[in-house]
């Protein structure tokens, strides 16, 4: 649905987007992650044809992007960072106007449906100048869905919303995705993306650091697997013996609870249980401690860029 | 044509909301007051001398009304793109099926229609004036009103052209003031130099005068207000050929400037 090839954007010599290669497949909910100033909005603006790339190519819905290719834009719905509504209009007038622009059939019914879905039906006759930021964002959402687009491009869609509204929008995104819409969503609120997205790209300073499924990203970005193990008896004596194992990078013991950090080059769980068994311990429970995307994100974007460079070197 | 439909939609929204705007009626009202004032002076002078000195007594007040309407329109069209750039609303339109072409022609139509509505009010105003003063609502006045539509078209396309370059309301207004001010200054300067005898000017001044005359001629094809002057003159000169030619010039001027505006807007983009 979206493909960028060596996409680059320079502002007076400053590379806001640097050789970006993204691949969004049909049906994805694709998370586009990065800290403030990473180049997310710039990338999205280029994908929408609103700012010209310095170099590189963009394919949108299977066609190479050309300026003013209106036929393609009619198949895309967009919610941007800022809402830029017409303050003198009411929600209903606003959507009617866009419905006419996009030639939406049965537009009044569709408007009612969408305003209900985002919870603004009661405020449909209020002037948009009097809308709160969150309400504006929800209205922009309704506008983006109005013409039944195949692809939704969302730039920080939940940034101004309260928790209830976030859930509302998240449910809506998921529902729209189930109906077959592809969703491309940029964010720095990671917990939201984590719950939504199957695939994510992480960028920093315009460069792609990783593009993979959520699970793979987490795996790639931790150089240790953390196992929590519950044993049949007190394990205080085990600590020093564990450190002799080549794949164990560290361990802590607390009564019969054991936390072991393992190398990630392969699955060592079997080796570990065998070792414990040989030492006379029985494993009652073993659990992999998940690294949240939040942690992975911080790992990548701040502390461990060197780690990623190493990863890229290997790849 | 889907692009035409897009243009119509943009036009409709814009036009309706502009008709509600306060400034529009202020400009109209101001223009009527000024021309009433001029008319009164004119009638007073007839009273004193007991003769009618002009075959087109209402044309001068019409000219003044037109100038005021034009100034209003050139500012309105001059900020129309930059305002939407500044407010960001332009960007949202371009997520969808809007292109520089459909956007600009929509704006053009809107501003021209605003101008035509103003001309309609002006016609009604002059009709009442003619009833009250016995100055005839002549065919010449009708011809001048029709010509005015084309002249306002020049004004609007010029304003849009300036707006296509600018990203903010402030810079549009400054650009308009600077450009129109420069036009006016050159025209005044040239007229002043023409007032001297050729023999009384030094060689460098003659050279300046010659250069000014070229610049002046250039401006008379670029400035929409020059078209306004020529167009209304052609009515008074009673030459059908000149009348039609001036309409033709105005149409060509509008098309050229609209074409340039679309081009510049495409290059400059939707952001401030
Ligand atoms: N028009 C511009 N001129 C110069 N620099 C720009 C321009 N637009 C963006 N930038 C720079 O490009 C970089 C990327 O900006 P961008 O808005 O794409 O970041 P972002 O990832 O969307 O950030 P955020 O999460 O804050 O929205 C920033 O350093 C920004 O200063
Ligand atoms: Mg951004």
Coordinates of N, CA and C and ligand atoms in Angstrom, one line a residue, chain A residues 40-41 81 155-156, ligand 2:
Chain A
X40 N 8.8 11.9 11.4 CA 7.6 11.2 11.1 C 6.7 12.1 10.2
X41 N 6.4 13.3 10.7 CA 5.5 14.1 10.0 C 6.0 14.5 8.6
X81 N -1.4 15.9 12.4 CA -1.0 16.3 13.8 C -1.9 17.5 14.3
X155 N -1.4 10.7 11.8 CA -0.2 11.3 12.4 C -0.6 11.7 13.9
X156 N -0.1 10.9 14.8 CA -0.4 11.1 16.2 C -1.9 11.2 16.5
Ligands
LIG2 MG1 5.1 15.1 13.8

